[in-house]
C-alpha cells in the first residue's frame, strides 16, 4: 500500500501529463521523420481500450466471495449488471451512470427499508 | 484568427459537452476520494486532460497502487492517442511547431472525432475549427472538475459516488466491444484482473490488459 503525499501527487500529475503529451505530439510533432503506425501495432492498439476498461471495471464491481450466490448478489455487481445493459442498449455514458447509481441506491437504501 | 471556423468548432462541440459534463463531475468527485486537494485535482485535469486516464489514475491512487503501476496504466489508456496523432497529423502539417504542440495538447477522443468529420465534409480552417471545438471541451472539462471537487466534498460517503467511476468505464467499455475478438479480449482481461486483484503492484490490471490484447489479436488472426 502506497500513500501519496503532496509532492508525490504532483510528481504523478507531471509524469502522466508529460507522457500523455508525448503520445499526442508524437506524429503531429515529428511529421515525416518516421513512417505510419505499423499494421500490427494498429491492430494491438485497437484492443487496448476494451482490455484496459474491462480490467478496471470488473474487479471494481465484482468481489469473489466463497459462494457463487454471494458473489452475484453483491449490490455493486447487480447495479453494474443493470448499468451494462443500459450501456449496451443506449451507448450513452450519462444514462449508464444514472441507471447504475439509481440501482445502487435502490439496493442500498430503498430495498432494506421495504423488505 | 478565423472567427467563422472557431465558432463552427464551438457549435459542433455543444452536443458533446452535454456528455462531458457528468464525466468531468465524476473526475472531480474521484479526485476528492483519492485525497487530492482542489489545486491538485485541477492540476491533473490541466496537465493530463484525458478523462479515462485521469479516472484510472485516481482510482489506483485511492487503492494505494505503486507510482509506476499508476503511470503505466494511464499511459496504456492514452496510447490510442498515438493513433489519433498519426491520423490528424497531415491536417496540421503546415503549422509551426508551437501551434502543433498546442493542437496536440488538446487532442482527445471527442475533439479528434469532431475535427476529422469536419475536415472530411467541409472546407474549414483546420486550426481555428479545432481550437474552437477542442477549446470548448477543454474549458468544460476544467469547470466541471472544480464543480465535481466541490460536490464530492459535500456528499456523504454512504451514497457511494465513487461507484460512478467504474460506471463511466462500463459506459465506455460496452460500446467499444464491436466484434467477437473484442469481446474475448474484454473477457480475458477481466478474468485475469479479477483473479489477480490481490497481486502486488496492481499487476492484475497490467497483466490482465496484456492478456486481453493478446487474446484479441489471436482471436482476430484466427478469424482472418
Tab-separated table of C-alpha atoms in Angstrom:
chain	number	residue	atom	x	y	z
A	1	UNK	CA	0.000	0.000	0.000
A	2	UNK	CA	1.484	3.277	-1.094
A	3	UNK	CA	0.263	6.566	0.280
A	4	UNK	CA	0.660	9.704	-1.757
A	5	UNK	CA	1.908	12.891	-0.108
A	6	UNK	CA	1.554	16.252	-1.860
A	7	UNK	CA	4.946	16.012	-3.607
A	8	UNK	CA	4.225	12.506	-4.913
A	9	UNK	CA	0.806	13.583	-6.202
A	10	UNK	CA	2.383	16.463	-8.154
A	11	UNK	CA	5.131	14.161	-9.458
A	12	UNK	CA	2.415	11.760	-10.616
A	13	UNK	CA	0.446	14.555	-12.298
A	14	UNK	CA	3.649	15.674	-14.071
A	15	UNK	CA	4.664	12.151	-15.137
A	16	UNK	CA	1.250	11.236	-16.553
A	17	UNK	CA	0.892	14.702	-18.094
A	18	UNK	CA	4.276	14.664	-19.863
A	19	UNK	CA	3.893	11.097	-21.164
A	20	UNK	CA	0.363	11.794	-22.393
A	21	UNK	CA	1.566	14.918	-24.191
A	22	UNK	CA	4.420	12.992	-25.839
A	23	UNK	CA	1.938	10.390	-27.128
A	24	UNK	CA	-0.322	13.136	-28.513
A	25	UNK	CA	2.566	15.099	-30.026
A	26	UNK	CA	4.312	12.012	-31.470
A	27	UNK	CA	3.116	12.060	-35.066
A	28	UNK	CA	1.912	15.663	-35.185
A	29	UNK	CA	5.292	16.885	-33.904
A	30	UNK	CA	7.708	14.619	-35.723
A	31	UNK	CA	5.889	14.792	-39.010
A	32	UNK	CA	7.608	12.886	-41.776
A	33	UNK	CA	10.565	11.824	-39.627
A	34	UNK	CA	9.181	8.343	-39.276
A	35	UNK	CA	6.550	6.373	-41.120
A	36	UNK	CA	2.994	5.433	-40.327
A	37	UNK	CA	1.931	3.181	-37.453
A	38	UNK	CA	2.737	-0.429	-38.465
A	39	UNK	CA	-0.427	-2.523	-39.055
A	40	UNK	CA	0.267	-4.973	-36.195
A	41	UNK	CA	0.609	-2.079	-33.733
A	42	UNK	CA	-2.622	-0.576	-35.026
A	43	UNK	CA	-4.407	-3.916	-34.512
A	44	UNK	CA	-2.975	-4.260	-30.983
A	45	UNK	CA	-3.954	-0.673	-30.092
A	46	UNK	CA	-7.476	-1.451	-31.254
A	47	UNK	CA	-7.800	-3.922	-28.386
A	48	UNK	CA	-6.182	-1.752	-25.700
A	49	UNK	CA	-9.322	0.238	-24.727
A	50	UNK	CA	-11.575	-2.815	-24.224
A	51	UNK	CA	-8.835	-4.700	-22.364
A	52	UNK	CA	-7.964	-1.798	-20.009
A	53	UNK	CA	-11.591	-0.816	-19.360
A	54	UNK	CA	-12.600	-4.442	-18.652
A	55	UNK	CA	-9.604	-4.913	-16.339
A	56	UNK	CA	-10.552	-1.701	-14.497
A	57	UNK	CA	-14.324	-2.217	-14.270
A	58	UNK	CA	-14.821	-5.849	-13.414
A	59	UNK	CA	-12.570	-6.072	-10.300
A	60	UNK	CA	-14.127	-2.796	-9.096
A	61	UNK	CA	-17.672	-4.211	-9.206
A	62	UNK	CA	-17.092	-7.938	-8.628
A	63	UNK	CA	-15.532	-9.314	-5.458
A	64	UNK	CA	-15.118	-13.088	-5.490
A	65	UNK	CA	-16.822	-14.499	-2.396
A	66	UNK	CA	-16.984	-18.076	-1.011
A	67	UNK	CA	-20.364	-18.756	-2.678
A	68	UNK	CA	-21.459	-18.050	-6.234
A	69	UNK	CA	-24.729	-16.578	-4.932
A	70	UNK	CA	-22.810	-14.292	-2.590
A	71	UNK	CA	-20.577	-13.123	-5.451
A	72	UNK	CA	-23.504	-12.450	-7.810
A	73	UNK	CA	-25.815	-10.716	-5.308
A	74	UNK	CA	-23.336	-8.051	-4.147
A	75	UNK	CA	-25.149	-4.706	-4.568
A	76	UNK	CA	-22.330	-3.265	-6.720
A	77	UNK	CA	-22.364	-6.313	-9.002
A	78	UNK	CA	-26.139	-6.172	-9.518
A	79	UNK	CA	-26.096	-2.401	-10.122
A	80	UNK	CA	-23.206	-2.747	-12.590
A	81	UNK	CA	-25.064	-5.511	-14.463
A	82	UNK	CA	-28.094	-3.211	-14.831
A	83	UNK	CA	-25.811	-0.390	-16.000
A	84	UNK	CA	-24.117	-2.717	-18.517
A	85	UNK	CA	-27.488	-3.479	-20.123
A	86	UNK	CA	-28.169	0.271	-20.405
A	87	UNK	CA	-24.691	0.863	-21.863
A	88	UNK	CA	-25.345	-1.841	-24.421
A	89	UNK	CA	-28.829	-0.600	-25.417
A	90	UNK	CA	-28.141	3.170	-25.381
A	91	UNK	CA	-24.333	3.503	-25.832
A	92	UNK	CA	-24.735	6.556	-23.609
A	93	UNK	CA	-22.329	7.124	-20.705
A	94	UNK	CA	-24.686	9.536	-18.928
A	95	UNK	CA	-27.589	7.043	-18.982
A	96	UNK	CA	-25.207	4.314	-17.797
A	97	UNK	CA	-24.113	6.368	-14.778
A	98	UNK	CA	-27.702	7.385	-13.966
A	99	UNK	CA	-29.127	3.844	-14.038
A	100	UNK	CA	-26.117	2.352	-12.225
A	101	UNK	CA	-26.265	4.881	-9.375
A	102	UNK	CA	-30.068	4.608	-9.142
A	103	UNK	CA	-29.792	0.807	-8.956
A	104	UNK	CA	-27.103	1.008	-6.255
A	105	UNK	CA	-29.146	3.448	-4.156
A	106	UNK	CA	-32.284	1.308	-4.571
A	107	UNK	CA	-30.442	-1.802	-3.404
A	108	UNK	CA	-28.759	0.036	-0.526
A	109	UNK	CA	-31.419	2.386	0.807
A	110	UNK	CA	-34.869	1.561	-0.629
A	111	UNK	CA	-34.904	-2.250	-0.607
A	112	UNK	CA	-33.759	-2.725	3.027
A	113	UNK	CA	-36.467	-0.255	4.111
A	114	UNK	CA	-39.211	-2.115	2.188
A	115	UNK	CA	-38.259	-5.751	2.832
B	1	UNK	CA	-7.942	34.361	-36.332
B	2	UNK	CA	-10.693	32.731	-38.385
B	3	UNK	CA	-13.791	33.525	-36.318
B	4	UNK	CA	-16.153	31.576	-38.582
B	5	UNK	CA	-14.143	28.378	-38.230
B	6	UNK	CA	-13.670	28.895	-34.487
B	7	UNK	CA	-17.397	29.488	-33.967
B	8	UNK	CA	-18.316	26.499	-36.076
B	9	UNK	CA	-15.995	24.332	-33.926
B	10	UNK	CA	-17.595	25.602	-30.714
B	11	UNK	CA	-21.093	24.954	-32.124
B	12	UNK	CA	-20.237	21.390	-33.156
B	13	UNK	CA	-18.811	20.766	-29.675
B	14	UNK	CA	-22.026	21.744	-27.852
B	15	UNK	CA	-23.802	18.346	-28.015
B	16	UNK	CA	-20.570	16.646	-26.988
B	17	UNK	CA	-20.291	18.960	-23.978
B	18	UNK	CA	-23.549	17.527	-22.622
B	19	UNK	CA	-21.825	14.150	-22.491
B	20	UNK	CA	-18.613	15.516	-20.971
B	21	UNK	CA	-20.256	17.342	-18.058
B	22	UNK	CA	-21.067	14.242	-15.931
B	23	UNK	CA	-17.683	12.736	-16.820
B	24	UNK	CA	-15.886	15.866	-15.540
B	25	UNK	CA	-18.011	15.924	-12.387
B	26	UNK	CA	-17.046	12.303	-11.723
B	27	UNK	CA	-13.372	13.182	-12.259
B	28	UNK	CA	-13.694	15.887	-9.590
B	29	UNK	CA	-15.509	13.600	-7.154
B	30	UNK	CA	-12.934	10.837	-7.733
B	31	UNK	CA	-10.112	13.326	-7.064
B	32	UNK	CA	-11.593	14.074	-3.647
B	33	UNK	CA	-11.910	10.337	-2.919
B	34	UNK	CA	-8.258	9.826	-3.862
B	35	UNK	CA	-7.250	12.541	-1.386
B	36	UNK	CA	-6.413	15.211	-3.965
B	37	UNK	CA	-6.759	18.877	-2.996
B	38	UNK	CA	-8.617	21.277	-5.320
B	39	UNK	CA	-5.349	22.582	-6.883
B	40	UNK	CA	-4.112	19.014	-7.384
B	41	UNK	CA	-7.420	17.969	-8.955
B	42	UNK	CA	-7.332	20.940	-11.331
B	43	UNK	CA	-3.634	20.274	-11.968
B	44	UNK	CA	-4.480	16.748	-13.091
B	45	UNK	CA	-7.246	17.999	-15.389
B	46	UNK	CA	-5.000	20.706	-16.881
B	47	UNK	CA	-1.792	18.692	-17.303
B	48	UNK	CA	-3.335	15.390	-18.361
B	49	UNK	CA	-6.687	16.471	-19.861
B	50	UNK	CA	-7.803	12.886	-20.591
B	51	UNK	CA	-10.844	11.613	-18.729
B	52	UNK	CA	-10.370	7.849	-18.737
B	53	UNK	CA	-6.673	8.084	-17.821
B	54	UNK	CA	-7.446	10.578	-15.036
B	55	UNK	CA	-10.117	8.330	-13.543
B	56	UNK	CA	-7.825	5.290	-13.726
B	57	UNK	CA	-5.045	7.316	-12.074
B	58	UNK	CA	-7.358	8.465	-9.292
B	59	UNK	CA	-8.872	5.081	-8.538
B	60	UNK	CA	-5.405	3.471	-8.437
B	61	UNK	CA	-4.089	6.210	-6.114
B	62	UNK	CA	-7.108	5.648	-3.876
B	63	UNK	CA	-6.313	1.918	-3.755
B	64	UNK	CA	-2.684	2.730	-2.877
B	65	UNK	CA	-1.169	1.317	-6.068
B	66	UNK	CA	2.552	1.977	-6.657
B	67	UNK	CA	3.613	5.062	-8.646
B	68	UNK	CA	4.963	3.098	-11.623
B	69	UNK	CA	1.797	0.977	-11.922
B	70	UNK	CA	-0.349	4.135	-11.974
B	71	UNK	CA	1.790	5.812	-14.647
B	72	UNK	CA	1.914	2.617	-16.756
B	73	UNK	CA	-1.882	2.231	-16.630
B	74	UNK	CA	-2.522	5.859	-17.568
B	75	UNK	CA	-0.030	5.567	-20.418
B	76	UNK	CA	-1.661	2.345	-21.685
B	77	UNK	CA	-5.063	4.060	-21.718
B	78	UNK	CA	-3.664	7.051	-23.614
B	79	UNK	CA	-1.684	5.084	-26.216
B	80	UNK	CA	-4.708	5.270	-28.535
B	81	UNK	CA	-3.945	8.985	-28.863
B	82	UNK	CA	-0.832	7.984	-30.822
B	83	UNK	CA	-3.210	6.709	-33.493
B	84	UNK	CA	-5.168	9.968	-33.424
B	85	UNK	CA	-1.899	11.871	-33.693
B	86	UNK	CA	-0.880	9.869	-36.770
B	87	UNK	CA	-4.312	10.299	-38.364
B	88	UNK	CA	-4.696	14.030	-37.781
B	89	UNK	CA	-1.044	14.966	-38.431
B	90	UNK	CA	-1.471	15.684	-42.177
B	91	UNK	CA	-4.087	18.377	-41.392
B	92	UNK	CA	-1.675	20.183	-39.058
B	93	UNK	CA	1.390	19.826	-41.296
B	94	UNK	CA	1.507	23.459	-42.364
B	95	UNK	CA	1.576	24.995	-38.862
B	96	UNK	CA	4.618	25.998	-36.813
B	97	UNK	CA	5.852	23.708	-34.056
B	98	UNK	CA	4.389	25.755	-31.196
B	99	UNK	CA	0.940	25.637	-32.832
B	100	UNK	CA	1.274	21.919	-33.425
B	101	UNK	CA	2.249	21.489	-29.761
B	102	UNK	CA	-0.895	23.348	-28.638
B	103	UNK	CA	-3.129	21.399	-31.024
B	104	UNK	CA	-1.577	18.119	-29.812
B	105	UNK	CA	-2.122	19.022	-26.177
B	106	UNK	CA	-5.860	19.391	-26.871
B	107	UNK	CA	-6.128	16.029	-28.645
B	108	UNK	CA	-8.872	13.926	-27.005
B	109	UNK	CA	-11.305	11.353	-28.421
B	110	UNK	CA	-14.146	13.820	-28.923
B	111	UNK	CA	-12.045	16.620	-30.466
B	112	UNK	CA	-10.439	14.117	-32.813
B	113	UNK	CA	-13.804	12.746	-33.924
B	114	UNK	CA	-15.333	16.218	-34.458
B	115	UNK	CA	-12.327	17.564	-36.349
B	116	UNK	CA	-11.891	14.618	-38.694
B	117	UNK	CA	-15.603	14.657	-39.535
B	118	UNK	CA	-15.482	18.380	-40.291
B	119	UNK	CA	-12.272	18.133	-42.359
B	120	UNK	CA	-13.797	15.338	-44.408
B	121	UNK	CA	-17.139	17.003	-45.042
B	122	UNK	CA	-16.426	20.718	-45.179
B	123	UNK	CA	-13.846	23.234	-46.282
B	124	UNK	CA	-12.958	24.706	-42.898
B	125	UNK	CA	-9.767	26.254	-41.479
B	126	UNK	CA	-8.276	23.233	-39.635
B	127	UNK	CA	-6.507	25.174	-36.882
B	128	UNK	CA	-9.276	27.522	-35.800
B	129	UNK	CA	-12.034	24.962	-36.177
B	130	UNK	CA	-10.067	22.597	-33.963
B	131	UNK	CA	-9.270	25.312	-31.399
B	132	UNK	CA	-12.975	26.153	-31.201
B	133	UNK	CA	-14.125	22.568	-30.730
B	134	UNK	CA	-11.282	21.299	-28.518
B	135	UNK	CA	-11.064	24.602	-26.615
B	136	UNK	CA	-14.763	24.428	-25.690
B	137	UNK	CA	-14.289	20.851	-24.472
B	138	UNK	CA	-11.179	21.885	-22.507
B	139	UNK	CA	-12.975	24.741	-20.751
B	140	UNK	CA	-15.922	22.476	-19.890
B	141	UNK	CA	-13.568	19.858	-18.508
B	142	UNK	CA	-11.822	22.325	-16.170
B	143	UNK	CA	-15.058	23.886	-14.881
B	144	UNK	CA	-16.739	20.531	-14.249
B	145	UNK	CA	-13.637	19.216	-12.451
B	146	UNK	CA	-13.887	22.110	-9.977
B	147	UNK	CA	-17.648	21.542	-9.564
B	148	UNK	CA	-17.013	17.825	-9.031
B	149	UNK	CA	-14.471	18.539	-6.281
B	150	UNK	CA	-16.958	20.831	-4.507
B	151	UNK	CA	-19.726	18.231	-4.951
B	152	UNK	CA	-17.507	15.353	-3.794
B	153	UNK	CA	-16.596	17.216	-0.623
B	154	UNK	CA	-20.265	17.811	0.239
B	155	UNK	CA	-21.851	14.394	-0.354
B	156	UNK	CA	-21.824	11.677	2.381
B	157	UNK	CA	-19.696	8.558	1.746
B	158	UNK	CA	-22.682	6.197	2.061
B	159	UNK	CA	-24.015	7.485	-1.277
B	160	UNK	CA	-21.120	5.660	-2.918
B	161	UNK	CA	-20.436	8.403	-5.506
B	162	UNK	CA	-17.099	6.683	-6.244
B	163	UNK	CA	-19.201	3.939	-7.886
B	164	UNK	CA	-19.683	6.380	-10.767
B	165	UNK	CA	-16.059	5.769	-11.799
B	166	UNK	CA	-16.447	2.095	-12.794
B	167	UNK	CA	-19.810	3.092	-14.337
B	168	UNK	CA	-18.036	5.566	-16.629
B	169	UNK	CA	-15.600	2.858	-17.688
B	170	UNK	CA	-18.518	0.491	-18.215
B	171	UNK	CA	-20.198	3.093	-20.414
B	172	UNK	CA	-17.005	3.333	-22.474
B	173	UNK	CA	-16.327	-0.430	-22.497
B	174	UNK	CA	-19.630	-1.822	-23.708
B	175	UNK	CA	-19.966	0.230	-26.932
B	176	UNK	CA	-16.261	-0.453	-27.683
B	177	UNK	CA	-16.998	-4.187	-27.951
B	178	UNK	CA	-17.559	-4.194	-31.699
B	179	UNK	CA	-16.666	-7.791	-32.607
B	180	UNK	CA	-16.149	-11.268	-31.178
B	181	UNK	CA	-12.374	-10.702	-30.787
B	182	UNK	CA	-13.119	-7.510	-28.803
B	183	UNK	CA	-15.484	-9.446	-26.552
B	184	UNK	CA	-12.890	-12.181	-25.984
B	185	UNK	CA	-10.244	-9.527	-25.228
B	186	UNK	CA	-12.530	-7.940	-22.619
B	187	UNK	CA	-13.467	-11.279	-21.012
B	188	UNK	CA	-9.846	-12.430	-20.815
B	189	UNK	CA	-8.672	-9.096	-19.385
B	190	UNK	CA	-11.472	-9.066	-16.807
B	191	UNK	CA	-10.880	-12.687	-15.753
B	192	UNK	CA	-7.162	-12.127	-15.167
B	193	UNK	CA	-7.817	-8.810	-13.403
B	194	UNK	CA	-10.354	-10.362	-11.001
B	195	UNK	CA	-8.127	-13.379	-10.376
B	196	UNK	CA	-5.117	-11.103	-9.812
B	197	UNK	CA	-6.959	-8.472	-7.762
B	198	UNK	CA	-4.713	-9.226	-4.781
B	199	UNK	CA	-1.402	-9.285	-6.693
B	200	UNK	CA	1.209	-6.703	-5.687
B	201	UNK	CA	1.928	-3.560	-7.779
B	202	UNK	CA	-1.547	-3.801	-9.357
B	203	UNK	CA	-0.119	-6.439	-11.656
B	204	UNK	CA	-3.639	-7.860	-12.055
B	205	UNK	CA	-4.614	-4.791	-14.098
B	206	UNK	CA	-1.439	-4.651	-16.194
B	207	UNK	CA	-1.206	-8.413	-16.833
B	208	UNK	CA	-4.960	-8.524	-17.465
B	209	UNK	CA	-4.653	-5.761	-20.087
B	210	UNK	CA	-1.723	-7.516	-21.800
B	211	UNK	CA	-3.528	-10.879	-21.810
B	212	UNK	CA	-6.663	-9.176	-23.140
B	213	UNK	CA	-4.805	-7.510	-26.037
B	214	UNK	CA	-3.024	-10.779	-26.926
B	215	UNK	CA	-6.318	-12.687	-26.784
B	216	UNK	CA	-7.921	-10.127	-29.090
B	217	UNK	CA	-5.016	-10.315	-31.558
B	218	UNK	CA	-5.105	-14.125	-31.577
B	219	UNK	CA	-8.882	-14.234	-31.996
B	220	UNK	CA	-8.625	-11.691	-34.800
B	221	UNK	CA	-5.893	-13.727	-36.521
B	222	UNK	CA	-7.932	-16.944	-36.265
B	223	UNK	CA	-10.944	-15.216	-37.788
B	224	UNK	CA	-8.950	-13.889	-40.723
